[in-house]
Amino acid sequence: MHLFDLQEGEKGIIVKIKGTGAFRRRLMEMGFVAGQIVTVIKKAPLKDPVEYNVMGYNVSIRNEEAKHIEISRPEDLSHVFENSGTQSNGSYAAELLKAEEILQKKEINIVLVGNPNAGKTTLFNIASGSRERVGNYGGVTVSAKEGTFYHKGYKFNIIDLPGTYSITAYSPEEIFVRNYIIDKHPDIVVNVLDGSNLERNLYLTTQLIDMDIRVVVALNMYDELQQKKDELDHEKLGKLLGIPFVPTVSSKKKGINELFDKILEVYTGKDKTTRHIHINYGEFTEKAINKIRDVIRIPENYDLINHISSRFLAIKLLEEDNEIVDKIDDCPNKADILLSAEKERAELGKLYKEEHIEDVITKAKYGFIAGALKETLKKGQQKRNTRAAFFDWLFTHRFWGFPIFLFFMWLMFSATFFLGEYPMEWIENGFEWLSGTLSHILPATVLTDLLVNGVISGVGGVLVFLPNILLLFLFISFMEDTGYMSRAVFIMDKIMHKIGLHGKSFIPLIMGFGCNVPAIMATRTIENKNDRLITMLINPFMSCAARLPVYVLFISAFFPNNQGNILFGIYLIGVLIAVIVALIFKRLIPKQEDTPFVMELAPFRVPTARATIRGMWGKGVEYLKKIAGIILIATIIIWGLSNYPVKKDFEKDYSVLATQIASFYAEEITPNMPVAKQDSLLAQKNNALFELELEERAEMQEYSLLGRLGHFIEPAIRPLGFDWKMGIALLSGAPAKEIIVGTMGVLYQSEVDEQANVSLVTKLQQQRYTSGPREGERVFTPLVAFTFMIFVLLYFPCVGTIVVIARESGSWKWGAFAAIYPTIIAWVVAFTIYQTGSYFLY
């Protein structure tokens, strides 16, 4: 609870004070120190301000300030002082310092901030036990991730914020990080630095110093600094900056405990390094900052400066930061503040002439950093990594770069089939065995049919593709972890620019091969709004892993000799359609001012098997959760809709026909007949009964609710070569594309019979039309299968993707548009492929 919550006459023990450093110091100077008892004396007639007694003095503060002071009631901590002899009206400071596990409520809120690729998310994963994606390129974390860590009796609430090079209002992630720190008031900000690139990383640190907040630096990748033979006096550097530095190697779990020990010291006020310093921006700039600051620091604006450092506000107003202008909207003297900032900018403009004040401040920051490193860092003599340099040259070569990239893509999709074939077959055989076993041991009831032909056929049909999914994510994780992905962006920027996009659009598009939802969220790193919007709208054409089971099913059934090439071709078609659509959008959506292409080329690193497998398995777990949740529910619903209402009056008497078939073959098969002939006739008999069974099942399904819906939409998909069952399967893919396979597993299954216990691949190959002008013809041909896969590739994305497009674009109209226009494109492309193919092939 907070001091604000106490009523007249009530007491509380101060636990901690939130807000900026200056605000905390002012309150502490007035006696509001952790461990002190505060008593509410009285409230003003208008309930604000309030008079308190602390340390024997009566002090008046406003409610807004009281909301920043966390307290505990004395009775909540009475067990700590049972034998202390402390009087109820005294100070608990000594006892609280002895009982450190009670002080500060044992709960500390920290946020991780740092440059992209500095190792924040790795540190977060190790500390919190989470499995957030880690990549060797910028833009992996695109939203705040929350986790917890317990250390020495304290609970650490850890927030992993997006990687950012600064907290200037330049890009969405910069604004997000800055606003999070300002609005959430974390107890400690952990600034994660890449130890191998200190000068660039410390720029963000200087901005955190300006904010006057409590910071601890995690000097990450310290092993790389040592490998370069550099010598850093990190303790002296910490004293110069007023911030403690702790060397860490997150990937090897080194320095983590020491880091949290240091956070505890800073939090409890025991660290002797922590102090607030002012970075000197030069005589004239400092005078300008102080003049603006004086205009801000009036009593009426204390609510604002309790949240945000007045010096930080003055600096940002001097830099013409529009986001900060919005922060002073409620200031009664807003006009005076803006006038003062404009006046000081004009004065500095005369002194620095054509140089922008933001450049002056930036140069001063880097000058400060250079001076600090000159005193603390001794560069070593390191041999150039010729191997890394060679790969960097090869992968970004103007001629070899593109073929190598395409080869990696082809290899990824080919290996998905080649390596996944055997485990896929094992899982498939396992489900076939399970289905057959349950069919024999369970009575022939509705529940048995639901279990075997609903749950097992549906869920099993999807689960069998888990090895392919894992292999796809394994390749993507490996390319990300090595640093190759940033090289791919480098060589693709020119092409992306030609189609009206930014080079940074390439990473979200590649991420779309895994899942479109996080890929669309990753567009937050794109500064230009129109580039972001176009990237979001074409991202669903990057075939996500959820569609992969459909491709594997049909390619295994109808293209067994060219599996890798067909799969690569499908993904390539998606990319080509995305390019064409982007070119169209480029002309339809007005182009904003282009943003410069600035991206860090992360150093090549050998990824740890643990990190790569964790990235792969994390996605695999998400896939399994889908199967256990939405896909299981969807297959049960599909089973119910395909079996009810039950048809009683059939066009044929199937039981009589089955008896006739059995009688016919009983007469044909004689005891003296050769064994081979008997086996041949038995096989013909079983096939005839199986075909009759499929015909009966088809008539039952056509009478069901699902069949009626399927026939209703069939006229729209018949020109594409699809039957009503394929139409239902496509509709079922709205929640998640994996459900398409599960739906087919239900719709194309047969009655439980030992002879019918075959894989879904075989079932699709055996399907024939049972009525109409195409009676007796195969439902699926290679042409129909290819057309169906292309339609699945292009038509509306899953509901989750539509929702995230609406959210990220800020309008549901774009979400609706993202559902409609791809479906129109899918129909046109599929119609063209099927009709053209039918003309030439049949």
mmCIF file of C-alpha atoms in Angstrom, residues 371-696:
data_model
loop_
_atom_site.group_PDB
_atom_site.id
_atom_site.type_symbol
_atom_site.label_atom_id
_atom_site.label_comp_id
_atom_site.label_asym_id
_atom_site.label_seq_id
_atom_site.Cartn_x
_atom_site.Cartn_y
_atom_site.Cartn_z
ATOM 1 C CA GLY A 371 37.198 10.411 -21.788
ATOM 2 C CA ALA A 372 35.890 7.799 -19.368
ATOM 3 C CA LEU A 373 37.193 4.905 -21.493
ATOM 4 C CA LYS A 374 40.560 6.603 -21.950
ATOM 5 C CA GLU A 375 41.052 6.403 -18.195
ATOM 6 C CA THR A 376 39.718 2.871 -17.752
ATOM 7 C CA LEU A 377 40.186 0.858 -20.968
ATOM 8 C CA LYS A 378 43.463 -0.380 -22.364
ATOM 9 C CA LYS A 379 43.129 -1.833 -25.860
ATOM 10 C CA GLY A 380 44.899 -5.111 -26.509
ATOM 11 C CA GLN A 381 46.581 -6.431 -29.623
ATOM 12 C CA GLN A 382 44.210 -8.892 -31.219
ATOM 13 C CA LYS A 383 44.715 -10.786 -34.436
ATOM 14 C CA ARG A 384 42.018 -10.301 -37.014
ATOM 15 C CA ASN A 385 39.561 -13.169 -37.245
ATOM 16 C CA THR A 386 40.275 -14.150 -40.830
ATOM 17 C CA ARG A 387 37.698 -16.947 -40.834
ATOM 18 C CA ALA A 388 34.865 -14.634 -39.764
ATOM 19 C CA ALA A 389 36.068 -12.023 -42.255
ATOM 20 C CA PHE A 390 36.006 -14.592 -45.055
ATOM 21 C CA PHE A 391 32.445 -15.697 -44.298
ATOM 22 C CA ASP A 392 31.357 -12.087 -43.980
ATOM 23 C CA TRP A 393 32.846 -11.370 -47.424
ATOM 24 C CA LEU A 394 31.298 -14.497 -48.948
ATOM 25 C CA PHE A 395 27.768 -14.110 -47.565
ATOM 26 C CA THR A 396 27.555 -10.427 -48.543
ATOM 27 C CA HIS A 397 29.255 -10.771 -51.935
ATOM 28 C CA ARG A 398 27.491 -8.956 -54.777
ATOM 29 C CA PHE A 399 27.438 -12.133 -56.912
ATOM 30 C CA TRP A 400 27.588 -15.038 -54.443
ATOM 31 C CA GLY A 401 25.407 -13.545 -51.714
ATOM 32 C CA PHE A 402 22.062 -14.201 -53.416
ATOM 33 C CA PRO A 403 22.782 -17.769 -54.644
ATOM 34 C CA ILE A 404 24.012 -18.692 -51.172
ATOM 35 C CA PHE A 405 20.864 -17.293 -49.594
ATOM 36 C CA LEU A 406 18.617 -19.190 -52.028
ATOM 37 C CA PHE A 407 20.662 -22.353 -51.448
ATOM 38 C CA PHE A 408 20.168 -22.062 -47.691
ATOM 39 C CA MET A 409 16.423 -21.657 -48.220
ATOM 40 C CA TRP A 410 16.302 -24.678 -50.554
ATOM 41 C CA LEU A 411 18.415 -26.725 -48.147
ATOM 42 C CA MET A 412 16.122 -25.830 -45.265
ATOM 43 C CA PHE A 413 12.972 -26.978 -47.052
ATOM 44 C CA SER A 414 14.571 -30.093 -48.550
ATOM 45 C CA ALA A 415 16.006 -31.162 -45.204
ATOM 46 C CA THR A 416 12.598 -30.628 -43.644
ATOM 47 C CA PHE A 417 11.378 -33.569 -45.750
ATOM 48 C CA PHE A 418 14.534 -35.652 -45.914
ATOM 49 C CA LEU A 419 15.346 -35.628 -42.210
ATOM 50 C CA GLY A 420 11.719 -35.571 -41.074
ATOM 51 C CA GLU A 421 10.627 -38.566 -43.144
ATOM 52 C CA TYR A 422 11.570 -41.289 -40.659
ATOM 53 C CA PRO A 423 10.263 -39.780 -37.392
ATOM 54 C CA MET A 424 7.141 -38.740 -39.288
ATOM 55 C CA GLU A 425 6.654 -42.359 -40.395
ATOM 56 C CA TRP A 426 7.191 -43.635 -36.842
ATOM 57 C CA ILE A 427 4.542 -41.288 -35.429
ATOM 58 C CA GLU A 428 2.170 -42.169 -38.272
ATOM 59 C CA ASN A 429 2.591 -45.908 -37.652
ATOM 60 C CA GLY A 430 2.060 -45.343 -33.956
ATOM 61 C CA PHE A 431 -1.265 -43.614 -34.518
ATOM 62 C CA GLU A 432 -2.357 -46.279 -37.005
ATOM 63 C CA TRP A 433 -1.563 -48.961 -34.436
ATOM 64 C CA LEU A 434 -3.396 -47.019 -31.712
ATOM 65 C CA SER A 435 -6.442 -46.492 -33.936
ATOM 66 C CA GLY A 436 -6.614 -50.173 -34.928
ATOM 67 C CA THR A 437 -6.087 -51.396 -31.354
ATOM 68 C CA LEU A 438 -8.811 -49.181 -29.903
ATOM 69 C CA SER A 439 -11.182 -50.170 -32.712
ATOM 70 C CA HIS A 440 -10.860 -53.827 -31.711
ATOM 71 C CA ILE A 441 -10.920 -53.561 -27.918
ATOM 72 C CA LEU A 442 -13.639 -50.908 -27.557
ATOM 73 C CA PRO A 443 -17.326 -51.554 -28.247
ATOM 74 C CA ALA A 444 -18.798 -50.045 -31.400
ATOM 75 C CA THR A 445 -20.376 -46.966 -29.796
ATOM 76 C CA VAL A 446 -20.633 -43.280 -30.575
ATOM 77 C CA LEU A 447 -17.844 -42.534 -28.078
ATOM 78 C CA THR A 448 -15.554 -45.038 -29.787
ATOM 79 C CA ASP A 449 -16.266 -43.430 -33.143
ATOM 80 C CA LEU A 450 -15.564 -40.005 -31.645
ATOM 81 C CA LEU A 451 -12.289 -41.189 -30.123
ATOM 82 C CA VAL A 452 -10.996 -43.105 -33.155
ATOM 83 C CA ASN A 453 -12.434 -41.222 -36.120
ATOM 84 C CA GLY A 454 -12.593 -37.820 -34.434
ATOM 85 C CA VAL A 455 -9.818 -37.256 -31.901
ATOM 86 C CA ILE A 456 -7.179 -39.711 -33.158
ATOM 87 C CA SER A 457 -7.788 -39.101 -36.868
ATOM 88 C CA GLY A 458 -7.876 -35.334 -36.405
ATOM 89 C CA VAL A 459 -5.193 -34.701 -33.790
ATOM 90 C CA GLY A 460 -3.011 -37.580 -34.993
ATOM 91 C CA GLY A 461 -3.158 -36.252 -38.529
ATOM 92 C CA VAL A 462 -1.660 -32.974 -37.290
ATOM 93 C CA LEU A 463 0.770 -34.326 -34.694
ATOM 94 C CA VAL A 464 2.468 -36.519 -37.286
ATOM 95 C CA PHE A 465 4.036 -33.397 -38.815
ATOM 96 C CA LEU A 466 5.748 -32.281 -35.585
ATOM 97 C CA PRO A 467 9.218 -33.452 -36.801
ATOM 98 C CA ASN A 468 8.919 -31.287 -39.921
ATOM 99 C CA ILE A 469 7.895 -28.283 -37.828
ATOM 100 C CA LEU A 470 10.821 -28.766 -35.449
ATOM 101 C CA LEU A 471 13.315 -29.085 -38.286
ATOM 102 C CA LEU A 472 12.072 -25.894 -39.935
ATOM 103 C CA PHE A 473 12.467 -23.948 -36.703
ATOM 104 C CA LEU A 474 15.863 -25.533 -36.082
ATOM 105 C CA PHE A 475 17.191 -24.128 -39.373
ATOM 106 C CA ILE A 476 15.671 -20.693 -38.758
ATOM 107 C CA SER A 477 17.080 -20.595 -35.210
ATOM 108 C CA PHE A 478 20.531 -21.570 -36.446
ATOM 109 C CA MET A 479 20.603 -18.829 -39.101
ATOM 110 C CA GLU A 480 19.479 -16.257 -36.547
ATOM 111 C CA ASP A 481 21.951 -17.305 -33.862
ATOM 112 C CA THR A 482 24.996 -17.313 -36.133
ATOM 113 C CA GLY A 483 24.419 -13.754 -37.323
ATOM 114 C CA TYR A 484 23.648 -14.784 -40.905
ATOM 115 C CA MET A 485 20.187 -13.226 -40.796
ATOM 116 C CA SER A 486 21.562 -9.686 -40.550
ATOM 117 C CA ARG A 487 23.747 -10.458 -43.613
ATOM 118 C CA ALA A 488 20.663 -11.560 -45.491
ATOM 119 C CA VAL A 489 19.046 -8.211 -44.645
ATOM 120 C CA PHE A 490 22.171 -6.439 -45.891
ATOM 121 C CA ILE A 491 22.088 -8.050 -49.341
ATOM 122 C CA MET A 492 18.293 -7.723 -49.613
ATOM 123 C CA ASP A 493 17.978 -4.023 -48.763
ATOM 124 C CA LYS A 494 18.335 -2.875 -52.387
ATOM 125 C CA ILE A 495 15.656 -5.323 -53.535
ATOM 126 C CA MET A 496 13.362 -4.341 -50.674
ATOM 127 C CA HIS A 497 13.824 -0.703 -51.587
ATOM 128 C CA LYS A 498 12.889 -1.460 -55.217
ATOM 129 C CA ILE A 499 9.531 -2.893 -54.119
ATOM 130 C CA GLY A 500 8.847 0.084 -51.885
ATOM 131 C CA LEU A 501 9.948 -1.356 -48.558
ATOM 132 C CA HIS A 502 12.737 -0.761 -46.081
ATOM 133 C CA GLY A 503 15.581 -3.227 -45.627
ATOM 134 C CA LYS A 504 14.360 -3.805 -42.071
ATOM 135 C CA SER A 505 11.163 -5.271 -43.542
ATOM 136 C CA PHE A 506 13.136 -8.354 -44.528
ATOM 137 C CA ILE A 507 13.511 -9.751 -41.000
ATOM 138 C CA PRO A 508 9.753 -9.684 -40.209
ATOM 139 C CA LEU A 509 9.125 -11.315 -43.582
ATOM 140 C CA ILE A 510 11.636 -14.091 -42.904
ATOM 141 C CA MET A 511 10.185 -14.515 -39.408
ATOM 142 C CA GLY A 512 6.844 -15.086 -41.142
ATOM 143 C CA PHE A 513 8.123 -18.499 -42.246
ATOM 144 C CA GLY A 514 7.880 -19.435 -38.570
ATOM 145 C CA CYS A 515 4.736 -17.630 -37.445
ATOM 146 C CA ASN A 516 3.045 -14.534 -38.829
ATOM 147 C CA VAL A 517 1.946 -13.194 -35.429
ATOM 148 C CA PRO A 518 5.401 -12.417 -33.908
ATOM 149 C CA ALA A 519 6.614 -11.503 -37.395
ATOM 150 C CA ILE A 520 4.005 -8.759 -37.658
ATOM 151 C CA MET A 521 4.845 -7.583 -34.147
ATOM 152 C CA ALA A 522 8.481 -7.361 -35.244
ATOM 153 C CA THR A 523 7.509 -4.636 -37.730
ATOM 154 C CA ARG A 524 7.640 -2.244 -34.761
ATOM 155 C CA THR A 525 11.324 -1.800 -35.531
ATOM 156 C CA ILE A 526 10.407 -0.142 -38.869
ATOM 157 C CA GLU A 527 10.250 3.630 -38.336
ATOM 158 C CA ASN A 528 8.236 4.536 -41.440
ATOM 159 C CA LYS A 529 4.515 3.918 -40.817
ATOM 160 C CA ASN A 530 3.671 3.095 -44.412
ATOM 161 C CA ASP A 531 6.577 0.660 -44.667
ATOM 162 C CA ARG A 532 5.291 -0.973 -41.500
ATOM 163 C CA LEU A 533 1.749 -1.208 -42.864
ATOM 164 C CA ILE A 534 2.787 -2.709 -46.207
ATOM 165 C CA THR A 535 5.084 -5.184 -44.449
ATOM 166 C CA MET A 536 2.224 -6.243 -42.192
ATOM 167 C CA LEU A 537 -0.199 -6.676 -45.076
ATOM 168 C CA ILE A 538 2.116 -8.847 -47.179
ATOM 169 C CA ASN A 539 3.520 -10.846 -44.269
ATOM 170 C CA PRO A 540 0.784 -13.547 -44.416
ATOM 171 C CA PHE A 541 2.079 -14.527 -47.879
ATOM 172 C CA MET A 542 5.227 -15.716 -46.077
ATOM 173 C CA SER A 543 3.975 -19.231 -45.506
ATOM 174 C CA CYS A 544 3.961 -19.871 -41.764
ATOM 175 C CA ALA A 545 4.802 -23.190 -40.148
ATOM 176 C CA ALA A 546 1.099 -23.805 -39.483
ATOM 177 C CA ARG A 547 0.595 -24.350 -43.218
ATOM 178 C CA LEU A 548 3.524 -26.777 -43.414
ATOM 179 C CA PRO A 549 1.460 -29.856 -42.353
ATOM 180 C CA VAL A 550 -0.853 -29.258 -45.329
ATOM 181 C CA TYR A 551 2.089 -29.096 -47.729
ATOM 182 C CA VAL A 552 3.772 -32.159 -46.262
ATOM 183 C CA LEU A 553 0.529 -34.129 -46.477
ATOM 184 C CA PHE A 554 -0.181 -33.369 -50.124
ATOM 185 C CA ILE A 555 3.432 -33.437 -51.302
ATOM 186 C CA SER A 556 3.927 -36.839 -49.631
ATOM 187 C CA ALA A 557 0.767 -38.142 -51.307
ATOM 188 C CA PHE A 558 1.121 -36.735 -54.827
ATOM 189 C CA PHE A 559 4.733 -35.566 -55.339
ATOM 190 C CA PRO A 560 6.889 -38.254 -53.700
ATOM 191 C CA ASN A 561 9.797 -37.807 -56.129
ATOM 192 C CA ASN A 562 10.244 -34.016 -55.878
ATOM 193 C CA GLN A 563 9.290 -33.236 -52.303
ATOM 194 C CA GLY A 564 11.947 -30.621 -51.459
ATOM 195 C CA ASN A 565 11.670 -28.848 -54.806
ATOM 196 C CA ILE A 566 7.865 -28.624 -54.655
ATOM 197 C CA LEU A 567 7.964 -27.273 -51.094
ATOM 198 C CA PHE A 568 10.639 -24.723 -52.009
ATOM 199 C CA GLY A 569 8.565 -23.718 -55.038
ATOM 200 C CA ILE A 570 5.462 -23.126 -52.919
ATOM 201 C CA TYR A 571 7.354 -20.871 -50.513
ATOM 202 C CA LEU A 572 8.915 -19.078 -53.488
ATOM 203 C CA ILE A 573 5.476 -18.460 -55.008
ATOM 204 C CA GLY A 574 4.399 -16.875 -51.712
ATOM 205 C CA VAL A 575 7.423 -14.570 -51.828
ATOM 206 C CA LEU A 576 6.729 -13.609 -55.468
ATOM 207 C CA ILE A 577 3.077 -12.834 -54.712
ATOM 208 C CA ALA A 578 4.206 -10.723 -51.739
ATOM 209 C CA VAL A 579 6.576 -8.775 -54.008
ATOM 210 C CA ILE A 580 3.850 -8.142 -56.598
ATOM 211 C CA VAL A 581 1.369 -7.013 -53.940
ATOM 212 C CA ALA A 582 4.004 -4.765 -52.324
ATOM 213 C CA LEU A 583 4.637 -3.085 -55.696
ATOM 214 C CA ILE A 584 0.904 -2.446 -56.050
ATOM 215 C CA PHE A 585 0.606 -1.082 -52.511
ATOM 216 C CA LYS A 586 3.629 1.106 -53.160
ATOM 217 C CA ARG A 587 1.576 2.966 -55.764
ATOM 218 C CA LEU A 588 -1.719 2.936 -53.851
ATOM 219 C CA ILE A 589 -0.461 3.920 -50.390
ATOM 220 C CA PRO A 590 1.224 7.351 -50.382
ATOM 221 C CA LYS A 591 4.945 7.052 -49.645
ATOM 222 C CA GLN A 592 6.195 8.932 -46.600
ATOM 223 C CA GLU A 593 9.685 10.314 -46.292
ATOM 224 C CA ASP A 594 12.103 7.421 -46.548
ATOM 225 C CA THR A 595 14.048 6.553 -43.408
ATOM 226 C CA PRO A 596 17.768 5.796 -43.616
ATOM 227 C CA PHE A 597 18.929 2.204 -43.572
ATOM 228 C CA VAL A 598 20.994 1.798 -40.423
ATOM 229 C CA MET A 599 21.438 -1.704 -39.078
ATOM 230 C CA GLU A 600 24.095 -3.384 -36.994
ATOM 231 C CA LEU A 601 25.832 -6.329 -38.653
ATOM 232 C CA ALA A 602 26.190 -8.535 -35.619
ATOM 233 C CA PRO A 603 29.483 -10.449 -35.398
ATOM 234 C CA PHE A 604 29.441 -14.077 -36.441
ATOM 235 C CA ARG A 605 29.061 -16.294 -33.417
ATOM 236 C CA VAL A 606 29.012 -20.051 -33.029
ATOM 237 C CA PRO A 607 25.588 -20.639 -31.467
ATOM 238 C CA THR A 608 25.323 -22.869 -28.445
ATOM 239 C CA ALA A 609 23.368 -26.051 -29.043
ATOM 240 C CA ARG A 610 21.344 -25.205 -25.957
ATOM 241 C CA ALA A 611 20.194 -21.845 -27.315
ATOM 242 C CA THR A 612 19.377 -23.167 -30.788
ATOM 243 C CA ILE A 613 17.495 -26.190 -29.479
ATOM 244 C CA ARG A 614 15.668 -23.998 -26.981
ATOM 245 C CA GLY A 615 14.514 -21.724 -29.799
ATOM 246 C CA MET A 616 13.382 -24.751 -31.813
ATOM 247 C CA TRP A 617 11.669 -26.510 -28.945
ATOM 248 C CA GLY A 618 9.937 -23.345 -27.756
ATOM 249 C CA LYS A 619 8.108 -23.182 -31.072
ATOM 250 C CA GLY A 620 7.484 -26.930 -30.906
ATOM 251 C CA VAL A 621 5.812 -26.529 -27.529
ATOM 252 C CA GLU A 622 3.581 -23.799 -28.969
ATOM 253 C CA TYR A 623 2.627 -26.235 -31.732
ATOM 254 C CA LEU A 624 1.802 -28.968 -29.196
ATOM 255 C CA LYS A 625 -0.276 -26.518 -27.174
ATOM 256 C CA LYS A 626 -2.268 -25.753 -30.307
ATOM 257 C CA ILE A 627 -2.883 -29.460 -30.823
ATOM 258 C CA ALA A 628 -3.948 -29.928 -27.203
ATOM 259 C CA GLY A 629 -6.205 -26.906 -27.325
ATOM 260 C CA ILE A 630 -7.816 -25.341 -30.331
ATOM 261 C CA ILE A 631 -7.085 -28.195 -32.763
ATOM 262 C CA LEU A 632 -8.509 -30.846 -30.431
ATOM 263 C CA ILE A 633 -11.659 -28.797 -29.895
ATOM 264 C CA ALA A 634 -11.972 -28.047 -33.596
ATOM 265 C CA THR A 635 -11.644 -31.721 -34.625
ATOM 266 C CA ILE A 636 -14.329 -32.746 -32.116
ATOM 267 C CA ILE A 637 -16.646 -30.055 -33.482
ATOM 268 C CA ILE A 638 -15.909 -31.120 -37.050
ATOM 269 C CA TRP A 639 -16.624 -34.751 -36.128
ATOM 270 C CA GLY A 640 -19.948 -33.783 -34.563
ATOM 271 C CA LEU A 641 -21.025 -31.634 -37.498
ATOM 272 C CA SER A 642 -20.041 -34.376 -39.966
ATOM 273 C CA ASN A 643 -22.011 -37.112 -38.142
ATOM 274 C CA TYR A 644 -25.231 -35.336 -37.187
ATOM 275 C CA PRO A 645 -28.045 -35.380 -37.944
ATOM 276 C CA VAL A 646 -27.914 -39.132 -38.587
ATOM 277 C CA LYS A 647 -29.330 -40.205 -41.925
ATOM 278 C CA LYS A 648 -31.709 -43.173 -41.744
ATOM 279 C CA ASP A 649 -33.092 -43.388 -45.280
ATOM 280 C CA PHE A 650 -30.277 -44.126 -47.721
ATOM 281 C CA GLU A 651 -30.479 -44.139 -51.502
ATOM 282 C CA LYS A 652 -29.083 -47.692 -51.440
ATOM 283 C CA ASP A 653 -29.426 -50.585 -49.002
ATOM 284 C CA TYR A 654 -25.740 -50.849 -48.189
ATOM 285 C CA SER A 655 -26.118 -53.849 -45.876
ATOM 286 C CA VAL A 656 -27.813 -55.850 -48.656
ATOM 287 C CA LEU A 657 -25.134 -54.784 -51.145
ATOM 288 C CA ALA A 658 -22.400 -55.819 -48.703
ATOM 289 C CA THR A 659 -24.059 -59.220 -48.276
ATOM 290 C CA GLN A 660 -24.279 -59.628 -52.046
ATOM 291 C CA ILE A 661 -20.592 -58.826 -52.464
ATOM 292 C CA ALA A 662 -19.659 -61.313 -49.743
ATOM 293 C CA SER A 663 -21.884 -64.016 -51.291
ATOM 294 C CA PHE A 664 -20.499 -63.425 -54.764
ATOM 295 C CA TYR A 665 -16.874 -63.863 -53.693
ATOM 296 C CA ALA A 666 -17.804 -66.821 -51.457
ATOM 297 C CA GLU A 667 -19.048 -68.613 -54.584
ATOM 298 C CA GLU A 668 -16.017 -67.552 -56.654
ATOM 299 C CA ILE A 669 -13.437 -68.755 -54.126
ATOM 300 C CA THR A 670 -13.204 -72.570 -54.071
ATOM 301 C CA PRO A 671 -11.035 -74.800 -51.847
ATOM 302 C CA ASN A 672 -9.113 -76.232 -54.806
ATOM 303 C CA MET A 673 -8.234 -72.808 -56.218
ATOM 304 C CA PRO A 674 -4.528 -71.797 -56.220
ATOM 305 C CA VAL A 675 -3.537 -69.703 -53.210
ATOM 306 C CA ALA A 676 -2.457 -66.767 -55.347
ATOM 307 C CA LYS A 677 -5.859 -66.695 -57.051
ATOM 308 C CA GLN A 678 -7.631 -66.880 -53.687
ATOM 309 C CA ASP A 679 -5.558 -63.959 -52.349
ATOM 310 C CA SER A 680 -6.340 -61.921 -55.448
ATOM 311 C CA LEU A 681 -10.101 -62.524 -55.112
ATOM 312 C CA LEU A 682 -9.989 -61.741 -51.371
ATOM 313 C CA ALA A 683 -8.243 -58.482 -52.143
ATOM 314 C CA GLN A 684 -10.911 -57.624 -54.737
ATOM 315 C CA LYS A 685 -13.617 -58.454 -52.204
ATOM 316 C CA ASN A 686 -12.074 -56.217 -49.540
ATOM 317 C CA ASN A 687 -11.636 -53.370 -52.011
ATOM 318 C CA ALA A 688 -15.262 -53.676 -53.125
ATOM 319 C CA LEU A 689 -16.481 -53.614 -49.524
ATOM 320 C CA PHE A 690 -14.172 -50.686 -48.787
ATOM 321 C CA GLU A 691 -15.497 -48.704 -51.775
ATOM 322 C CA LEU A 692 -19.070 -49.465 -50.671
ATOM 323 C CA GLU A 693 -18.223 -48.350 -47.166
ATOM 324 C CA LEU A 694 -16.765 -45.069 -48.446
ATOM 325 C CA GLU A 695 -19.892 -44.496 -50.531
ATOM 326 C CA GLU A 696 -22.126 -45.030 -47.501
#
